[in-house]
Amino acid sequence: MVYLIDRRMQGKNKSAVNRDRFLRRFKGQVQQAVARAIKERSITDMEKGEKISIPVKDVGEPSFGHTRGGVWETVSPGNRKYVKGDRVPRPAGGAGGQGQGQGGNSDETGEDDFIFELTREEFLDCFFEDLALPDLVKTQLASISEWRSQRAGYTISGTPTNIHVLRSLRGALGRRIAIGGRPQRRLAEAERELIGLLGTPVDDNDERVLALRREIHHLRTRLLAIPYLDPFDLRYSNRIKVPKPSTQAVMFCLLDVSGSMDQARKDMAKRFFILLYLFLSRMYEHTQVVFIRHHTQAAEVDEHEFFHSRETGGTVVSSALTLLTKIVRERYASSEWNVYVAQASDGDNWDNDSEQCLKMLHETIMPAVQYYAYVEITDGPPQNLWHAYEQVAQMHPNFAQQRIVSPADIFPVFRELFRKQPK
């Protein structure tokens, strides 16, 4: 039997195997820390790593100690204060006399919590774990952006199919000029001198004539020895991989904050919006997020107010769609922007307003957006807004709707909304 021990290091002399073992051992503490981080983070910061702290008591190693058992008595020499049978009062401030922690001056030493930093991929794995993500999808969401091949000058080595003929011939011509330039000039001068001598009454066997002929022969032989194309002249087209440039995307988050949308429903909506942001940020280099909250009136807000504001009221969904149309027309009307909309609501809306929403989506919004996803967060039967949106889904293939009942439904719904369509 052969045993293989993986002792590879993972940056800064850290063992990848030990790191994975640590994460498995303290899985519960890491998940609790990640859950706390999710509540405090913004949507746009979700794809970063995280520093988490684990109490020292949770990482301590168990140990066995030896002590005397049973009941035993002892006599301390020099004891003038206590006698047998006296009760010793408990020290103030807890164990250790003055206690330890905030505000204490204990003589005993303590230890700070253990700080551990999760990478981006580890943080995403912990974030997705309670949503029962398939490993394949987790890998895709945590993958790097696509690459494309791009020409990057020339190289002196490569395959024959990548030979650049023009560049190679240009280099060969330059080499021949550089090597044969001086001999070529001297050859022309020697030929002119020979013609001049032969035009005078001199013998063909004259020493000067013979010397010029020998020099001319030597120069011509030297020039003919210069190869027309040398392997040194060959140049090959060079290609490198660069990140594939992507266009810009804007995601509109529409949240119903009417009285029926309690905190649990808002938390499920936030987790759905986080998934959508992570998905888009890996498809597009630049992704912006616009938050719109609405009850009877709609307003563009920041993320904190989007999820934590206590303002509430009735439900008029058309107010959010009207504001959405205005923002797209004023700020994202260029063809460089890909517009995505995600709407979360419990589906309760005025009947006449649902008809107004149907008209706005069909005539104005759907032609301007790439994709519109509506999630109805309710544990009851579908509401009137759901029935109105069913008509939109029949008319526009880039509109989709799903229902979320519990947190376990968040990712299955997300995957259903954004699965690859067959070509």
Short mmCIF file of N, CA, C and O in Angstrom, two decimals, residues 48-138:
data_model
loop_
_atom_site.label_atom_id
_atom_site.label_comp_id
_atom_site.label_asym_id
_atom_site.label_seq_id
_atom_site.Cartn_x
_atom_site.Cartn_y
_atom_site.Cartn_z
N LYS A 48 -15.37 40.12 -1.71
CA LYS A 48 -14.05 40.25 -1.10
C LYS A 48 -13.88 39.20 -0.01
O LYS A 48 -14.84 38.59 0.45
N GLY A 49 -12.63 39.04 0.45
CA GLY A 49 -12.36 38.13 1.56
C GLY A 49 -12.84 38.73 2.86
O GLY A 49 -13.49 39.78 2.90
N GLU A 50 -12.52 38.06 3.96
CA GLU A 50 -13.01 38.52 5.26
C GLU A 50 -12.07 38.07 6.36
O GLU A 50 -11.56 36.94 6.35
N LYS A 51 -11.80 38.96 7.30
CA LYS A 51 -11.07 38.60 8.51
C LYS A 51 -12.08 38.25 9.59
O LYS A 51 -12.95 39.06 9.91
N ILE A 52 -11.98 37.06 10.12
CA ILE A 52 -12.92 36.62 11.14
C ILE A 52 -12.15 36.31 12.41
O ILE A 52 -10.95 35.99 12.38
N SER A 53 -12.81 36.43 13.53
CA SER A 53 -12.19 36.13 14.82
C SER A 53 -12.91 34.95 15.46
O SER A 53 -14.14 34.85 15.42
N ILE A 54 -12.14 34.06 16.05
CA ILE A 54 -12.65 32.88 16.72
C ILE A 54 -12.20 32.93 18.17
O ILE A 54 -11.02 33.15 18.43
N PRO A 55 -13.11 32.80 19.13
CA PRO A 55 -12.70 32.85 20.54
C PRO A 55 -11.62 31.83 20.84
O PRO A 55 -11.59 30.72 20.28
N VAL A 56 -10.70 32.22 21.73
CA VAL A 56 -9.58 31.35 22.07
C VAL A 56 -10.05 30.03 22.66
O VAL A 56 -9.49 28.98 22.43
N LYS A 57 -11.15 30.09 23.44
CA LYS A 57 -11.64 28.87 24.07
C LYS A 57 -12.06 27.82 23.05
O LYS A 57 -12.11 26.62 23.35
N ASP A 58 -12.40 28.27 21.82
CA ASP A 58 -12.83 27.32 20.80
C ASP A 58 -11.67 26.69 20.05
O ASP A 58 -11.85 25.69 19.35
N VAL A 59 -10.49 27.29 20.13
CA VAL A 59 -9.34 26.74 19.41
C VAL A 59 -8.34 26.09 20.35
O VAL A 59 -7.29 25.62 19.92
N GLY A 60 -8.63 26.09 21.64
CA GLY A 60 -7.72 25.48 22.60
C GLY A 60 -7.71 23.96 22.48
O GLY A 60 -8.71 23.34 22.12
N GLU A 61 -6.57 23.37 22.74
CA GLU A 61 -6.43 21.93 22.69
C GLU A 61 -6.77 21.32 24.05
O GLU A 61 -6.33 21.83 25.09
N PRO A 62 -7.55 20.23 24.11
CA PRO A 62 -7.83 19.59 25.40
C PRO A 62 -6.57 18.93 25.95
O PRO A 62 -5.74 18.44 25.20
N SER A 63 -6.45 18.92 27.27
CA SER A 63 -5.28 18.32 27.91
C SER A 63 -5.70 17.65 29.21
O SER A 63 -6.72 18.01 29.82
N PHE A 64 -4.91 16.68 29.64
CA PHE A 64 -5.15 15.96 30.88
C PHE A 64 -4.14 16.42 31.93
O PHE A 64 -2.96 16.60 31.62
N GLY A 65 -4.64 16.61 33.16
CA GLY A 65 -3.76 17.00 34.26
C GLY A 65 -3.86 16.02 35.41
O GLY A 65 -4.87 15.32 35.57
N HIS A 66 -2.84 15.94 36.22
CA HIS A 66 -2.80 15.02 37.36
C HIS A 66 -2.88 15.82 38.66
O HIS A 66 -2.17 16.81 38.84
N THR A 67 -3.77 15.43 39.56
CA THR A 67 -3.91 16.10 40.84
C THR A 67 -4.33 15.07 41.88
O THR A 67 -4.73 13.94 41.55
N ARG A 68 -4.23 15.45 43.16
CA ARG A 68 -4.63 14.54 44.23
C ARG A 68 -6.15 14.47 44.32
O ARG A 68 -6.82 15.48 44.25
N GLY A 69 -6.69 13.32 44.49
CA GLY A 69 -8.12 13.17 44.60
C GLY A 69 -8.56 13.07 46.06
O GLY A 69 -7.75 13.04 47.00
N GLY A 70 -9.87 13.04 46.27
CA GLY A 70 -10.42 12.90 47.62
C GLY A 70 -10.35 14.18 48.42
O GLY A 70 -10.15 15.27 47.90
N VAL A 71 -10.54 14.05 49.72
CA VAL A 71 -10.51 15.19 50.64
C VAL A 71 -9.17 15.21 51.33
O VAL A 71 -8.71 14.18 51.88
N TRP A 72 -8.51 16.35 51.35
CA TRP A 72 -7.20 16.44 51.98
C TRP A 72 -7.06 17.79 52.67
O TRP A 72 -7.75 18.75 52.35
N GLU A 73 -6.20 17.82 53.68
CA GLU A 73 -5.97 19.02 54.47
C GLU A 73 -4.52 19.45 54.31
O GLU A 73 -3.64 18.63 54.04
N THR A 74 -4.30 20.77 54.49
CA THR A 74 -2.96 21.30 54.38
C THR A 74 -2.75 22.39 55.41
O THR A 74 -3.73 23.03 55.85
N VAL A 75 -1.56 22.59 55.81
CA VAL A 75 -1.20 23.64 56.77
C VAL A 75 -0.20 24.55 56.10
O VAL A 75 0.84 24.10 55.61
N SER A 76 -0.55 25.85 56.03
CA SER A 76 0.35 26.83 55.42
C SER A 76 1.15 27.50 56.53
O SER A 76 0.57 28.07 57.47
N PRO A 77 2.44 27.43 56.51
CA PRO A 77 3.25 28.07 57.56
C PRO A 77 3.10 29.59 57.54
O PRO A 77 2.97 30.20 56.47
N GLY A 78 3.07 30.21 58.73
CA GLY A 78 2.95 31.66 58.83
C GLY A 78 1.53 32.17 58.75
O GLY A 78 1.30 33.37 58.59
N ASN A 79 0.51 31.30 58.80
CA ASN A 79 -0.89 31.73 58.71
C ASN A 79 -1.34 32.27 60.06
O ASN A 79 -1.45 31.55 61.04
N ARG A 80 -1.59 33.58 60.13
CA ARG A 80 -2.04 34.21 61.36
C ARG A 80 -3.49 34.70 61.26
O ARG A 80 -4.02 35.23 62.23
N LYS A 81 -4.13 34.55 60.08
CA LYS A 81 -5.46 35.14 59.85
C LYS A 81 -6.55 34.10 59.95
O LYS A 81 -7.64 34.38 60.45
N TYR A 82 -6.32 32.89 59.47
CA TYR A 82 -7.38 31.89 59.40
C TYR A 82 -7.04 30.71 60.30
O TYR A 82 -5.86 30.37 60.51
N VAL A 83 -8.08 30.10 60.83
CA VAL A 83 -7.96 28.84 61.57
C VAL A 83 -8.89 27.83 60.93
O VAL A 83 -9.72 28.17 60.08
N LYS A 84 -8.76 26.58 61.38
CA LYS A 84 -9.57 25.53 60.80
C LYS A 84 -11.05 25.81 61.02
O LYS A 84 -11.47 26.13 62.12
N GLY A 85 -11.83 25.67 59.90
CA GLY A 85 -13.27 25.92 59.96
C GLY A 85 -13.70 27.27 59.45
O GLY A 85 -14.89 27.50 59.22
N ASP A 86 -12.76 28.24 59.31
CA ASP A 86 -13.12 29.56 58.76
C ASP A 86 -13.50 29.43 57.29
O ASP A 86 -12.99 28.58 56.55
N ARG A 87 -14.41 30.31 56.85
CA ARG A 87 -14.84 30.37 55.45
C ARG A 87 -14.11 31.52 54.75
O ARG A 87 -14.14 32.65 55.23
N VAL A 88 -13.50 31.23 53.69
CA VAL A 88 -12.76 32.24 52.94
C VAL A 88 -13.70 32.95 51.99
O VAL A 88 -14.39 32.30 51.18
N PRO A 89 -13.82 34.28 52.04
CA PRO A 89 -14.74 35.01 51.13
C PRO A 89 -14.26 34.93 49.68
O PRO A 89 -13.07 34.86 49.40
N ARG A 90 -15.24 34.94 48.79
CA ARG A 90 -14.93 34.88 47.36
C ARG A 90 -14.30 36.20 46.93
O ARG A 90 -14.80 37.28 47.25
N PRO A 91 -13.21 36.18 46.17
CA PRO A 91 -12.59 37.44 45.71
C PRO A 91 -13.54 38.21 44.80
O PRO A 91 -14.30 37.63 44.02
N ALA A 92 -13.52 39.53 44.93
CA ALA A 92 -14.37 40.38 44.10
C ALA A 92 -13.85 40.40 42.66
O ALA A 92 -12.66 40.32 42.42
N GLY A 93 -14.79 40.52 41.71
CA GLY A 93 -14.40 40.64 40.30
C GLY A 93 -14.25 39.34 39.58
O GLY A 93 -13.68 39.28 38.49
N GLY A 94 -14.73 38.24 40.14
CA GLY A 94 -14.66 36.97 39.43
C GLY A 94 -13.35 36.28 39.67
O GLY A 94 -12.57 36.62 40.55
N ALA A 95 -13.12 35.23 38.91
CA ALA A 95 -11.91 34.43 39.08
C ALA A 95 -10.67 35.27 38.84
O ALA A 95 -10.63 36.12 37.96
N GLY A 96 -9.68 35.08 39.68
CA GLY A 96 -8.44 35.82 39.50
C GLY A 96 -8.40 37.09 40.30
O GLY A 96 -7.56 37.94 40.07
N GLY A 97 -9.31 37.32 41.26
CA GLY A 97 -9.26 38.51 42.10
C GLY A 97 -9.91 39.69 41.45
O GLY A 97 -11.10 39.90 41.57
N GLN A 98 -9.16 40.49 40.71
CA GLN A 98 -9.68 41.70 40.09
C GLN A 98 -10.42 41.43 38.80
O GLN A 98 -10.97 42.32 38.20
N GLY A 99 -10.39 40.17 38.37
CA GLY A 99 -11.07 39.85 37.11
C GLY A 99 -10.20 40.23 35.92
O GLY A 99 -9.18 40.90 36.04
N GLN A 100 -10.65 39.84 34.77
CA GLN A 100 -9.92 40.18 33.55
C GLN A 100 -10.92 40.57 32.49
O GLN A 100 -12.07 40.19 32.51
N GLY A 101 -10.48 41.35 31.60
CA GLY A 101 -11.38 41.85 30.56
C GLY A 101 -11.43 43.35 30.62
O GLY A 101 -10.51 44.03 31.10
N GLN A 102 -12.51 43.92 30.16
CA GLN A 102 -12.63 45.36 30.08
C GLN A 102 -12.68 45.96 31.49
O GLN A 102 -13.45 45.55 32.34
N GLY A 103 -11.84 46.95 31.71
CA GLY A 103 -11.87 47.70 32.95
C GLY A 103 -11.16 47.01 34.08
O GLY A 103 -11.09 47.54 35.18
N GLY A 104 -10.61 45.81 33.90
CA GLY A 104 -9.95 45.09 34.99
C GLY A 104 -8.45 45.27 34.95
O GLY A 104 -7.87 45.59 33.94
N ASN A 105 -7.79 45.10 36.10
CA ASN A 105 -6.35 45.20 36.20
C ASN A 105 -5.81 43.90 36.77
O ASN A 105 -5.07 43.89 37.75
N SER A 106 -6.22 42.79 36.21
CA SER A 106 -5.85 41.50 36.75
C SER A 106 -4.37 41.24 36.54
O SER A 106 -3.77 41.69 35.56
N ASP A 107 -3.77 40.54 37.51
CA ASP A 107 -2.39 40.14 37.36
C ASP A 107 -2.24 38.97 36.41
O ASP A 107 -1.16 38.68 35.92
N GLU A 108 -3.35 38.26 36.16
CA GLU A 108 -3.31 37.12 35.26
C GLU A 108 -3.28 37.57 33.80
O GLU A 108 -3.83 38.61 33.45
N THR A 109 -2.64 36.80 32.99
CA THR A 109 -2.54 37.12 31.57
C THR A 109 -3.61 36.38 30.79
O THR A 109 -4.01 35.27 31.16
N GLY A 110 -4.11 36.99 29.74
CA GLY A 110 -5.12 36.37 28.88
C GLY A 110 -4.65 36.35 27.44
O GLY A 110 -3.54 36.75 27.12
N GLU A 111 -5.51 35.92 26.55
CA GLU A 111 -5.19 35.84 25.12
C GLU A 111 -6.32 36.47 24.33
O GLU A 111 -7.49 36.34 24.68
N ASP A 112 -5.93 37.16 23.24
CA ASP A 112 -6.92 37.75 22.35
C ASP A 112 -7.56 36.66 21.50
O ASP A 112 -7.06 35.53 21.43
N ASP A 113 -8.68 37.01 20.88
CA ASP A 113 -9.32 36.07 19.98
C ASP A 113 -8.40 35.76 18.80
O ASP A 113 -7.57 36.57 18.39
N PHE A 114 -8.59 34.55 18.27
CA PHE A 114 -7.78 34.10 17.13
C PHE A 114 -8.34 34.73 15.85
O PHE A 114 -9.52 34.58 15.53
N ILE A 115 -7.48 35.46 15.11
CA ILE A 115 -7.89 36.14 13.88
C ILE A 115 -7.48 35.28 12.69
O ILE A 115 -6.32 34.86 12.57
N PHE A 116 -8.44 35.02 11.81
CA PHE A 116 -8.20 34.17 10.64
C PHE A 116 -8.80 34.87 9.42
O PHE A 116 -9.92 35.38 9.48
N GLU A 117 -8.04 34.91 8.33
CA GLU A 117 -8.49 35.62 7.12
C GLU A 117 -8.92 34.63 6.05
O GLU A 117 -8.15 33.74 5.66
N LEU A 118 -10.15 34.77 5.60
CA LEU A 118 -10.69 33.94 4.53
C LEU A 118 -10.41 34.58 3.18
O LEU A 118 -10.54 35.80 3.04
N THR A 119 -10.06 33.77 2.20
CA THR A 119 -9.92 34.27 0.84
C THR A 119 -11.30 34.52 0.23
O THR A 119 -12.33 34.14 0.80
N ARG A 120 -11.32 35.14 -0.94
CA ARG A 120 -12.59 35.44 -1.59
C ARG A 120 -13.35 34.15 -1.91
O ARG A 120 -14.56 34.06 -1.69
N GLU A 121 -12.62 33.13 -2.43
CA GLU A 121 -13.29 31.88 -2.78
C GLU A 121 -13.82 31.17 -1.54
O GLU A 121 -14.93 30.62 -1.56
N GLU A 122 -13.05 31.17 -0.46
CA GLU A 122 -13.50 30.52 0.78
C GLU A 122 -14.71 31.25 1.36
O GLU A 122 -15.64 30.62 1.86
N PHE A 123 -14.70 32.57 1.28
CA PHE A 123 -15.84 33.33 1.79
C PHE A 123 -17.09 33.03 0.99
O PHE A 123 -18.18 32.84 1.56
N LEU A 124 -16.97 32.96 -0.36
CA LEU A 124 -18.13 32.66 -1.19
C LEU A 124 -18.64 31.25 -0.94
O LEU A 124 -19.85 31.01 -0.93
N ASP A 125 -17.72 30.30 -0.72
CA ASP A 125 -18.15 28.94 -0.42
C ASP A 125 -18.97 28.89 0.86
O ASP A 125 -20.00 28.22 0.93
N CYS A 126 -18.52 29.60 1.90
CA CYS A 126 -19.26 29.62 3.16
C CYS A 126 -20.60 30.35 2.99
O CYS A 126 -21.61 29.97 3.58
N PHE A 127 -20.60 31.38 2.16
CA PHE A 127 -21.83 32.13 1.94
C PHE A 127 -22.87 31.29 1.21
O PHE A 127 -24.07 31.33 1.51
N PHE A 128 -22.42 30.49 0.23
CA PHE A 128 -23.34 29.70 -0.57
C PHE A 128 -23.73 28.38 0.07
O PHE A 128 -24.66 27.74 -0.38
N GLU A 129 -23.01 27.97 1.12
CA GLU A 129 -23.17 26.61 1.60
C GLU A 129 -24.57 26.32 2.11
O GLU A 129 -25.14 25.27 1.81
N ASP A 130 -25.16 27.25 2.87
CA ASP A 130 -26.48 26.96 3.42
C ASP A 130 -27.58 27.09 2.38
O ASP A 130 -28.75 26.85 2.68
N LEU A 131 -27.21 27.48 1.14
CA LEU A 131 -28.19 27.52 0.05
C LEU A 131 -28.16 26.24 -0.77
O LEU A 131 -28.81 26.17 -1.78
N ALA A 132 -27.39 25.27 -0.35
CA ALA A 132 -27.29 23.96 -1.01
C ALA A 132 -26.88 24.11 -2.47
O ALA A 132 -27.49 23.56 -3.37
N LEU A 133 -25.79 24.86 -2.70
CA LEU A 133 -25.31 25.06 -4.06
C LEU A 133 -24.62 23.81 -4.58
O LEU A 133 -23.81 23.21 -3.88
N PRO A 134 -24.87 23.41 -5.80
CA PRO A 134 -24.05 22.36 -6.41
C PRO A 134 -22.62 22.87 -6.58
O PRO A 134 -22.40 24.04 -6.84
N ASP A 135 -21.65 21.96 -6.44
CA ASP A 135 -20.25 22.37 -6.52
C ASP A 135 -19.92 22.98 -7.87
O ASP A 135 -19.12 23.90 -7.96
N LEU A 136 -20.55 22.48 -8.93
CA LEU A 136 -20.26 23.01 -10.26
C LEU A 136 -20.64 24.47 -10.34
O LEU A 136 -19.90 25.31 -10.87
N VAL A 137 -21.80 24.84 -9.82
CA VAL A 137 -22.24 26.22 -9.88
C VAL A 137 -21.36 27.10 -9.00
O VAL A 137 -21.02 28.23 -9.35
N LYS A 138 -20.94 26.60 -7.84
CA LYS A 138 -20.07 27.38 -6.98
C LYS A 138 -18.75 27.68 -7.70
O LYS A 138 -18.22 28.77 -7.60
#
